[in-house]
XYZ file of C-alpha atoms in Angstrom:
532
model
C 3.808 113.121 200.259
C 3.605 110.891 203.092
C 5.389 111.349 206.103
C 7.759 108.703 206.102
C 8.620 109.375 202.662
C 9.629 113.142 203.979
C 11.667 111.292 206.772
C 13.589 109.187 203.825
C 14.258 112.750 201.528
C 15.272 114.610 204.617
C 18.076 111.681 205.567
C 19.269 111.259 201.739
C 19.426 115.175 201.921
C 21.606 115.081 205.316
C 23.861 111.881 203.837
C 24.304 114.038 200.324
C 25.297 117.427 202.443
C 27.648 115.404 204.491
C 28.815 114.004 201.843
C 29.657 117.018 200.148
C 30.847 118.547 203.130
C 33.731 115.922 203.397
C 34.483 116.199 200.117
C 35.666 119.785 200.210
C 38.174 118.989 203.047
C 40.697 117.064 200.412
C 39.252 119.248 197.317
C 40.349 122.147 199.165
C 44.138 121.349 199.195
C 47.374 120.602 196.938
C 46.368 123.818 195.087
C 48.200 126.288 196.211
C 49.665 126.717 192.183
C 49.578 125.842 188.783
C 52.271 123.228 189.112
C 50.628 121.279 191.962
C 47.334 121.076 190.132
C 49.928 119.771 187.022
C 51.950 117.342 189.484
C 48.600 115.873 190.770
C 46.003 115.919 188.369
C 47.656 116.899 184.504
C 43.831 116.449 183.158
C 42.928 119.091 185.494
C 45.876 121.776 184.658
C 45.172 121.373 181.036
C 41.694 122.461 181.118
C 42.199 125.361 183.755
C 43.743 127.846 180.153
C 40.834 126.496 178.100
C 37.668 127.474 180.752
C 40.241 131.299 181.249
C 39.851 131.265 177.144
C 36.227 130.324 177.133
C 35.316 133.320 179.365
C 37.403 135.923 178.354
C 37.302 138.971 178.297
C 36.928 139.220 174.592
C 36.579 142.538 172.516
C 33.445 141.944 171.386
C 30.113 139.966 171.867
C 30.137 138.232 168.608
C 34.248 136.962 169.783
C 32.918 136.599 173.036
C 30.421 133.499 172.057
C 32.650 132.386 169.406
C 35.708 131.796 171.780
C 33.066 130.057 174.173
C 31.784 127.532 171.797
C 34.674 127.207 170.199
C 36.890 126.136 173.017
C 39.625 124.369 171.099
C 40.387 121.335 173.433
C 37.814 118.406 172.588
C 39.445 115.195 174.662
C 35.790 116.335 176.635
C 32.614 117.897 175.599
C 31.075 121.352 175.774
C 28.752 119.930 178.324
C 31.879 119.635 180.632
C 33.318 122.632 179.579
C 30.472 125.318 179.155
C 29.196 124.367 183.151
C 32.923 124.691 183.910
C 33.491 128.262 182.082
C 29.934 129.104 183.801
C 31.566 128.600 187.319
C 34.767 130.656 186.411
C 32.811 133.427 185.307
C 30.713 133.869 188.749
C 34.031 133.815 190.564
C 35.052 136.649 187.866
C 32.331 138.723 189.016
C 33.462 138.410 192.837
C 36.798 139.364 192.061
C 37.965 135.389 192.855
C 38.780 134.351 188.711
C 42.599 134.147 189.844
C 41.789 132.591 193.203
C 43.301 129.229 192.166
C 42.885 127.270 194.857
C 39.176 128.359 194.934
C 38.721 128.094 191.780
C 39.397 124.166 191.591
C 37.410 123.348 194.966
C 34.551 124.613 193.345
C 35.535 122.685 189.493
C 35.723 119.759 191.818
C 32.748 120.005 193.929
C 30.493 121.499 191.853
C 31.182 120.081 188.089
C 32.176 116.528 189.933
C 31.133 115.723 192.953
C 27.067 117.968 192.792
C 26.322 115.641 189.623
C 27.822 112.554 191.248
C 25.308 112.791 193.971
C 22.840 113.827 192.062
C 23.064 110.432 189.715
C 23.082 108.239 192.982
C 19.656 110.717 193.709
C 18.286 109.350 190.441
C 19.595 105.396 191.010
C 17.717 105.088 194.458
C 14.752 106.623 193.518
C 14.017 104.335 190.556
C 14.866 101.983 192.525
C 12.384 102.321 195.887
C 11.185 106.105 194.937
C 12.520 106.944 198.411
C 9.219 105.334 200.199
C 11.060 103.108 202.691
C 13.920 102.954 204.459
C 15.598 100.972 202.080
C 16.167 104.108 199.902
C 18.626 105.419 202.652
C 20.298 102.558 202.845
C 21.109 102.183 199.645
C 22.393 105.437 198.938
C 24.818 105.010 201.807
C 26.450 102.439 200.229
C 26.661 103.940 196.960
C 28.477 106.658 198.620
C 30.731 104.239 200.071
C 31.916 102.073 196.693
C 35.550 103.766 196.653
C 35.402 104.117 192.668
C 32.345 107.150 193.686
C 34.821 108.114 196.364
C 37.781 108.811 194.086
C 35.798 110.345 191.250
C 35.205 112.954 193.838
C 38.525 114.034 194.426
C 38.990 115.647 190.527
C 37.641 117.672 187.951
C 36.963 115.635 185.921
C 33.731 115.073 183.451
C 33.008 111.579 184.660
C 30.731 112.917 187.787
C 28.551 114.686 184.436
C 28.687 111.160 182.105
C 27.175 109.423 185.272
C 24.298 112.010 185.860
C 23.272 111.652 181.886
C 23.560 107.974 181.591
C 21.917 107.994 184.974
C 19.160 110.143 183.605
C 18.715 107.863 180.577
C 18.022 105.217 182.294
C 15.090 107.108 184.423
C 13.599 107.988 181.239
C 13.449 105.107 179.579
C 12.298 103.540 182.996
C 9.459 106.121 183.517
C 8.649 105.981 179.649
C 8.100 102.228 180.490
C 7.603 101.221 177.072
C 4.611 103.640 176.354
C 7.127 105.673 173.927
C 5.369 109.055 174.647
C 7.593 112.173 175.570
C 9.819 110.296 178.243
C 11.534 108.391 175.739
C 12.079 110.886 173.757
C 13.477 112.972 176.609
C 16.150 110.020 176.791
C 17.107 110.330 173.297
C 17.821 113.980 174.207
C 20.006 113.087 176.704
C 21.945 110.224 175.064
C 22.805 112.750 172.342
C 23.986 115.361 175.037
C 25.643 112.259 176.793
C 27.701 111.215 173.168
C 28.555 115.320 173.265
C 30.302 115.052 176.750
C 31.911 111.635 176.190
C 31.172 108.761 173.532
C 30.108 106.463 176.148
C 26.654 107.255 175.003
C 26.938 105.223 171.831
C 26.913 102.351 174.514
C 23.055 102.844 175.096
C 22.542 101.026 171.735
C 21.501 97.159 172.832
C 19.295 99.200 175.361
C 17.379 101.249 172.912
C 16.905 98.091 170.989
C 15.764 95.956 173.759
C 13.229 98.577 174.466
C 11.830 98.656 171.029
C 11.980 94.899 170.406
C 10.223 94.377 173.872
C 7.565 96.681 172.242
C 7.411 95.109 169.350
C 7.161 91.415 170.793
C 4.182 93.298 173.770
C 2.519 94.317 170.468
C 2.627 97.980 171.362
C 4.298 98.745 168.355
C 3.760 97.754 164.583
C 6.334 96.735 162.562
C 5.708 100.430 160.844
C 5.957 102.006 164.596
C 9.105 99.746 165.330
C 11.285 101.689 162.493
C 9.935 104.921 163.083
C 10.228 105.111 166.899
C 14.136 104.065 165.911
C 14.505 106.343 163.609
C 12.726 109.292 165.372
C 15.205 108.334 168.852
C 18.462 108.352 166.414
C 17.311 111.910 164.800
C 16.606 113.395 168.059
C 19.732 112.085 169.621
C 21.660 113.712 166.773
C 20.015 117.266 166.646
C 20.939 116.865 170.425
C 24.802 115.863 169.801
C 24.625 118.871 167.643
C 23.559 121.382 170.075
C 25.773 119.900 172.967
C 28.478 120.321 170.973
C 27.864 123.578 168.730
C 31.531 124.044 167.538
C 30.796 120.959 165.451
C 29.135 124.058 163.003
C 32.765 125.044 163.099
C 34.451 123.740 159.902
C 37.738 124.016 160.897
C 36.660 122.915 164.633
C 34.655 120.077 163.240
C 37.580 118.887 161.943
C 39.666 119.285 164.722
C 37.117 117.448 166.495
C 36.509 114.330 164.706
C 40.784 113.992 164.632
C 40.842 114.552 168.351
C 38.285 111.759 169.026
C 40.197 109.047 166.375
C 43.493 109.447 168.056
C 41.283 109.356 171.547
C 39.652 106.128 170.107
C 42.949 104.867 169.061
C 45.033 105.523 172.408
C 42.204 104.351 175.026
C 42.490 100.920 172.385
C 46.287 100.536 172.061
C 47.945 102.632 174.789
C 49.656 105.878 175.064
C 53.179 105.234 173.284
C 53.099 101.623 174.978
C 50.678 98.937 174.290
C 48.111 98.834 177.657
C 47.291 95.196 178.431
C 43.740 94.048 177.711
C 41.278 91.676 179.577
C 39.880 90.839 182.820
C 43.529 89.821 184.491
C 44.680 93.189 183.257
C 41.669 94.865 184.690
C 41.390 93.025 188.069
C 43.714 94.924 190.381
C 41.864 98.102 189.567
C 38.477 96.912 189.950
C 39.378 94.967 192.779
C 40.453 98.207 194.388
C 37.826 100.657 193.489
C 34.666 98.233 193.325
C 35.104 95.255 195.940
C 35.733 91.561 195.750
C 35.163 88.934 193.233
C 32.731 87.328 195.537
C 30.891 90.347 195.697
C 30.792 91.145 191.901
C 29.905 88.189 191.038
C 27.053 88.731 194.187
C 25.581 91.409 192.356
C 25.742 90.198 188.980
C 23.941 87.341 190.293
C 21.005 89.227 191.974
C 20.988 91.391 188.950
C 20.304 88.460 187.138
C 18.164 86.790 189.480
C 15.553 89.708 190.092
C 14.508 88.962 186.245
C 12.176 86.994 187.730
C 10.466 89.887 189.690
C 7.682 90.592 186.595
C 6.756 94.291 188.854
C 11.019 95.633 188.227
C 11.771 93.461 185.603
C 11.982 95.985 182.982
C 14.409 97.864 185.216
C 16.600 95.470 185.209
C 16.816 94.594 182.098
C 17.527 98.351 181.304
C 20.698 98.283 183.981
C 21.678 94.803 182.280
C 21.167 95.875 178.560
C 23.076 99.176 179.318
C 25.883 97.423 181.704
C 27.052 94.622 179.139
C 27.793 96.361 175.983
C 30.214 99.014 177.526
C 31.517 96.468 180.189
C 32.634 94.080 177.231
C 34.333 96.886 175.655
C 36.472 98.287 178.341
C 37.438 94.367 179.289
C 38.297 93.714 176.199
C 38.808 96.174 173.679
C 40.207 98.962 175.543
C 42.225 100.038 178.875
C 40.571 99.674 182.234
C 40.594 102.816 184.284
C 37.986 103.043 187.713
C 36.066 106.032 186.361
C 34.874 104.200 182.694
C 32.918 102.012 184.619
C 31.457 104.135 186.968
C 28.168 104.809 185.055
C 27.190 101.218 184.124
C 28.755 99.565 187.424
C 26.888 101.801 189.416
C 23.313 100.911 188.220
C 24.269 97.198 188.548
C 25.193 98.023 192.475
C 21.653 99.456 192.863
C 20.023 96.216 191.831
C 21.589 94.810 195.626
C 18.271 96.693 197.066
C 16.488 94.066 195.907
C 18.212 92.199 199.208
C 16.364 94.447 201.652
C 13.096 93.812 202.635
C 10.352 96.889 202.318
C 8.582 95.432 205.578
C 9.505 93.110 208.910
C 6.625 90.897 207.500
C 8.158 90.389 204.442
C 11.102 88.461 206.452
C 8.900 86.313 208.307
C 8.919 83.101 206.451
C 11.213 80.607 207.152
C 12.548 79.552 203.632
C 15.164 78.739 201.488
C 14.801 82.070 199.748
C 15.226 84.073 202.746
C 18.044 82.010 203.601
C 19.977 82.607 200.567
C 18.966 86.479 200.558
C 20.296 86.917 204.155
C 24.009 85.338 203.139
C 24.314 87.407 199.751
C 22.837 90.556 201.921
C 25.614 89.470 204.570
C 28.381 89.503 201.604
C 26.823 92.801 200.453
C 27.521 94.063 204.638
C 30.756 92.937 204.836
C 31.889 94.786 201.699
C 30.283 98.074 202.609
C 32.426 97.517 206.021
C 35.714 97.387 203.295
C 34.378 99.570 201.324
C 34.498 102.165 204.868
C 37.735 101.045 205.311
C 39.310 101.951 201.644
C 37.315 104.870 201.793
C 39.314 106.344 204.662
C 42.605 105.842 203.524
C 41.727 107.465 200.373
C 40.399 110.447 202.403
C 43.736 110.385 204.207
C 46.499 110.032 201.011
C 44.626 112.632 199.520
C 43.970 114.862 202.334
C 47.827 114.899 203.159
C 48.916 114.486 199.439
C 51.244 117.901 199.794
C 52.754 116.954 202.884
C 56.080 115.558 202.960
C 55.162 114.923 199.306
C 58.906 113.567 197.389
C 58.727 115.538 194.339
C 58.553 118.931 196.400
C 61.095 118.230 198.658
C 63.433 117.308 195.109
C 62.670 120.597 193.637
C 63.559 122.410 196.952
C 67.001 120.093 197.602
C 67.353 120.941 193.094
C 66.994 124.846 193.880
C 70.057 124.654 196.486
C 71.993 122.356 194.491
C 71.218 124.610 191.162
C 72.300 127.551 192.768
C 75.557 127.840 191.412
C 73.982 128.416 187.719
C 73.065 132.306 187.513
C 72.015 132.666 183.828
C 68.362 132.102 182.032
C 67.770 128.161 182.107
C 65.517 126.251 179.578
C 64.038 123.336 181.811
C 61.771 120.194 181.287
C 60.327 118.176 183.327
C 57.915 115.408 182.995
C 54.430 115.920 183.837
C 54.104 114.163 187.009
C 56.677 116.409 188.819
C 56.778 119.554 190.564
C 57.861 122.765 188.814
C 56.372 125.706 189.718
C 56.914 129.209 187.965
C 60.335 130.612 188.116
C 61.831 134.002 187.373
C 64.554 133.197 184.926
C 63.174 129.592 184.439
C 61.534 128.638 180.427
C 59.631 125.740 181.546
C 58.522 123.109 178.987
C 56.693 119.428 179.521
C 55.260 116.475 177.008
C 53.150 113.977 177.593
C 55.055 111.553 174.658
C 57.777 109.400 175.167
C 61.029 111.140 175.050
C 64.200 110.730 172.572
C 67.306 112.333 172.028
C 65.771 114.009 169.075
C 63.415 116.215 170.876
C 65.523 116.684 173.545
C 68.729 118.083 171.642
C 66.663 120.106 169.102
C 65.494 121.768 172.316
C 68.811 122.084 173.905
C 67.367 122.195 177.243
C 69.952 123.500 180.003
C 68.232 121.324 182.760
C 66.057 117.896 182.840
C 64.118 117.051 185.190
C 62.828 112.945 184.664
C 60.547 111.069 186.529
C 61.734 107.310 187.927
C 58.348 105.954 187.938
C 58.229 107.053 183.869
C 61.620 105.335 183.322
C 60.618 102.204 185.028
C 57.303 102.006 183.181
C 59.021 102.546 179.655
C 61.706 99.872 180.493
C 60.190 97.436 182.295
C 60.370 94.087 180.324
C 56.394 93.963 179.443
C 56.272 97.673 177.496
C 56.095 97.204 173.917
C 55.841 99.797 171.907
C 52.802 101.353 169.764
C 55.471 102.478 166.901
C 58.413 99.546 167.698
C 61.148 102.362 166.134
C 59.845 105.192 167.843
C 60.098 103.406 171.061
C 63.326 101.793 170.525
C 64.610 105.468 170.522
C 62.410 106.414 173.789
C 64.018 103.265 175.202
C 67.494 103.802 174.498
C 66.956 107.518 175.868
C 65.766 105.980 179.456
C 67.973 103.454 179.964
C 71.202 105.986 179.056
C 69.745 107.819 181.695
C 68.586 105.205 184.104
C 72.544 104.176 183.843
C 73.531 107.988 184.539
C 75.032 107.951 181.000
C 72.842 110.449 179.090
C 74.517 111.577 176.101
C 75.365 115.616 176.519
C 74.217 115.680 179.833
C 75.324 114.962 183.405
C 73.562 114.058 186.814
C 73.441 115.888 189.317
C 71.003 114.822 191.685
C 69.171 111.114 192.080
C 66.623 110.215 194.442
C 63.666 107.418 194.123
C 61.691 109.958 192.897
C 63.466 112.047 190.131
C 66.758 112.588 188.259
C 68.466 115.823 187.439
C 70.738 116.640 184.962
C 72.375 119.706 183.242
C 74.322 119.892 179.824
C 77.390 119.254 179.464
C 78.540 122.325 179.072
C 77.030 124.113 181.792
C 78.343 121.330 184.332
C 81.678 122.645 183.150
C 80.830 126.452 183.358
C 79.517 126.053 187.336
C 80.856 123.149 188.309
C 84.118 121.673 189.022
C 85.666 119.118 187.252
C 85.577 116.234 189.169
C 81.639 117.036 189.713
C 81.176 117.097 185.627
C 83.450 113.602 184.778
């Protein structure tokens, strides 16, 4: 190893530890209970009973690895899980299993944020192999796009999908169309990829580039064409198979494959509510999380320009063959969230190293080319320098998220103005608000639209409903997956965004949340005027 390429490992080393370092500052807060972790991150409270399930204890070693494979929650793979349950366990054995707050700074930084850096590790070095300087640089701004930046603040499997896809891509690179072991070593990991999330189907137009490429180089026979296919869809299915071993499960199997239609049907419709479609629906989110349009369309065009570069060519084509297919599906076929597009916008970001020259020399002549290269590379500067910018006051709304937070201080000003009611109290409360454990408290929470049906065949004593929820379900754009089933949600929010909820009354109203209490218990603890 030469010694500059030591000096480029050591500072990617430092940036990564730094990195890391930071990230456990935020990671390490908002967690002081269950119903924080809930309030903040629901995706992250619903897993926390499923890892505590996974590891037991268990009576017996033959329950004790059926419980663990058989998890029972398959929104996300037993690649995210098992890694997960592995973590709980070693905190088990130091006596830390109950530690929560622990226990998710370590689900964040070591199941998200570890693999996160590790798939920018494997971006820059196929890329520049860490031999110049540029390697460095590069990773610094990867670190810096704000959509990296958020992933890191959850526990989430996204930091995993972009290690796998990331480690695809390296495979197929290194195979470079010789279709030896290395590209069979990326069929392995597609399949384990599909396992943890189905993004790995996306790898499809890639795989076929790669064969048609060696079919047109005349490295492969017709003959060798359909057998190298074949053999990379087998071995990408044993390996689904074995990243996902409750699929031997009958009854999980089938649990399974229902779980991922109604996943496939919700990320394509909406969640009760029809989610908007299309580039104008997805702008203000990439906009926020991956830069300006004249900076997309920046790299998309030196993405497309470096074709011409015969020595990387192939590399880009893989980051292009792998970045349009799932692109064109989240713009148009599904809902645009940040973290989808992490592990194809990501590669496509790594193609801007092309702007940075290896060598002074290789900036000496005076042409249009360099020209051109130094105003995209000064677009590229100036949105690292925004990039900074959003990066901090993400660091600093979810550093402080706790303090002064409005749906604590509601459940603390609902505690003194619930005080009057002594018995046992049935409660919901939508999943976005506080609501810790209470003695004497039956706490209950959905994640569908509410209706008068579910909540008098619960007969719940208290309700606790988020304004943000009501204004999303009324405002004048919602329309509804199942039109009847959300003309019933509908009626339900606006009777209580009009303080009118049938068999219940208000008690307390802020911007946040809304209060109420039946009817009858109003009457019981309350005076009259109070309950009219």
């Amino acid at each position: 190893m030469a010694k500059n390429q030591k000096w480029v490992i050591f500072s990617l080393a430092l940036a990564s530890l730094l990195a890391f370092i930071m990230y456990s500052i935020p990671n390490s807060k908002a967690s002081e209970n269950m119903a924080m972790v809930t309030m903040f991150e629901p995706d992250e409270s619903a897993m926390v009973p499923i890892i505590k399930r996974m590891v037991g204890p268990h009576p017996n070693l033959v329950h004790t690895v059926y419980r663990f494979v058989a998890y029972g929650f398959y929104s996300y793979g037993f690649p995210h899980f098992a890694p997960s349950a592995v973590v709980l366990k070693l905190l088990s054995w130091f006596g830390q299993g109950e530690n929560l707050p622990l226990m998710m700074l370590s689900m964040r930084q070591l199941i998200s944020v570890m693999p996160m850096i590790a798939s920018l590790w494997v971006l820059v070095y196929v890329q520049d192999q860490f031999k110049t300087w540029r390697s460095v640089a590069l990773l610094a701004f990867l670190l810096a796009v704000p959509a990296v930046v958020q992933n890191g603040y959850w526990w989430h499997p996204d930091g995993l999908v972009m290690l796998f896809s990331s480690l695809v891509l390296f495979f197929l690179w290194k195979d470079n169309r010789s279709f030896g072991k290395h590209f069979y070593f990326a069929a392995i990991l597609c399949g384990i990829l599909v396992a943890l999330k189905v993004v790995g189907f996306f790898f499809f137009l890639t795989i076929a580039v790669v064969l048609v490429w060696g079919l047109i180089e005349k490295r492969l026979t017709w003959k060798q064409f359909f057998s190298k296919g074949l053999q990379f869809i087998l071995i990408m299915a044993l390996a689904i198979v074995a990243a996902s071993p409750h699929l031997l499960i009958p009854n999980h199997r089938a649990l399974a494959f229902n779980v991922l239609k109604r996943e496939i049907l919700e990320t394509s419709k909406g969640y009760g509510v029809f989610y908007e479609k299309g580039l104008a629906s997805a702008w203000p989110t990439m906009h926020a999380f991956y830069g300006e349009a004249v900076f997309l369309v920046t790299v998309l065009g030196v993405s497309v320009w470096s074709l011409w570069d015969e020595k990387t060519r192939f590399l880009r084509v893989l980051v292009l063959s792998w970045f349009i297919p799932l692109s064109t599906h989240l713009l148009f076929f599904s809902h645009f969230k940040y973290q989808y597009w992490l592990p194809v916008a990501l590669p496509m970001f790594s193609n801007l190293i092309v702007l940075l020259p290896k060598e002074k020399k290789d900036w000496q002549d005076h042409n249009k080319s360099r020209l051109v290269r130094i105003l995209l590379l000064a677009i590229v500067i100036l949105q690292f320098g925004l990039f900074i910018k959003k990066d901090v006051d993400l660091f600093r709304v979810r550093n402080t998220r706790a303090e002064n937070n409005p749906s604590i201080q509601f459940y603390e000003k609902a505690l003194v103005e619930l005080a009057p009611v002594t018995q046992d109290k049935l409660v919901y409360y939508d999943y976005r608000l506080y609501m810790p454990e209470k003695q004497g408290w039956m706490i209950e929470n959905s994640f569908d639209l509410l209706t008068y049906d579910y909540i008098h065949s619960r007969n719940f004593d208290l309700l606790f409903l988020s304004q943000q929820r009501i204004r999303d379900y009324l405002h004048p754009s919602a329309i509804g997956i199942d039109p009847t089933t959300f003309a019933q949600s509908q009626a339900f929010y606006r009777d209580a965004d009009e303080e009118k909820l049938e068999g219940y009354k208000l008690l307390l109203r802020d911007e946040t949340v809304l209060l109420y209490i039946r009817e009858d218990l109003c009457e019981k603890y309350y005076s009259a005027d109070r309950c009219d």
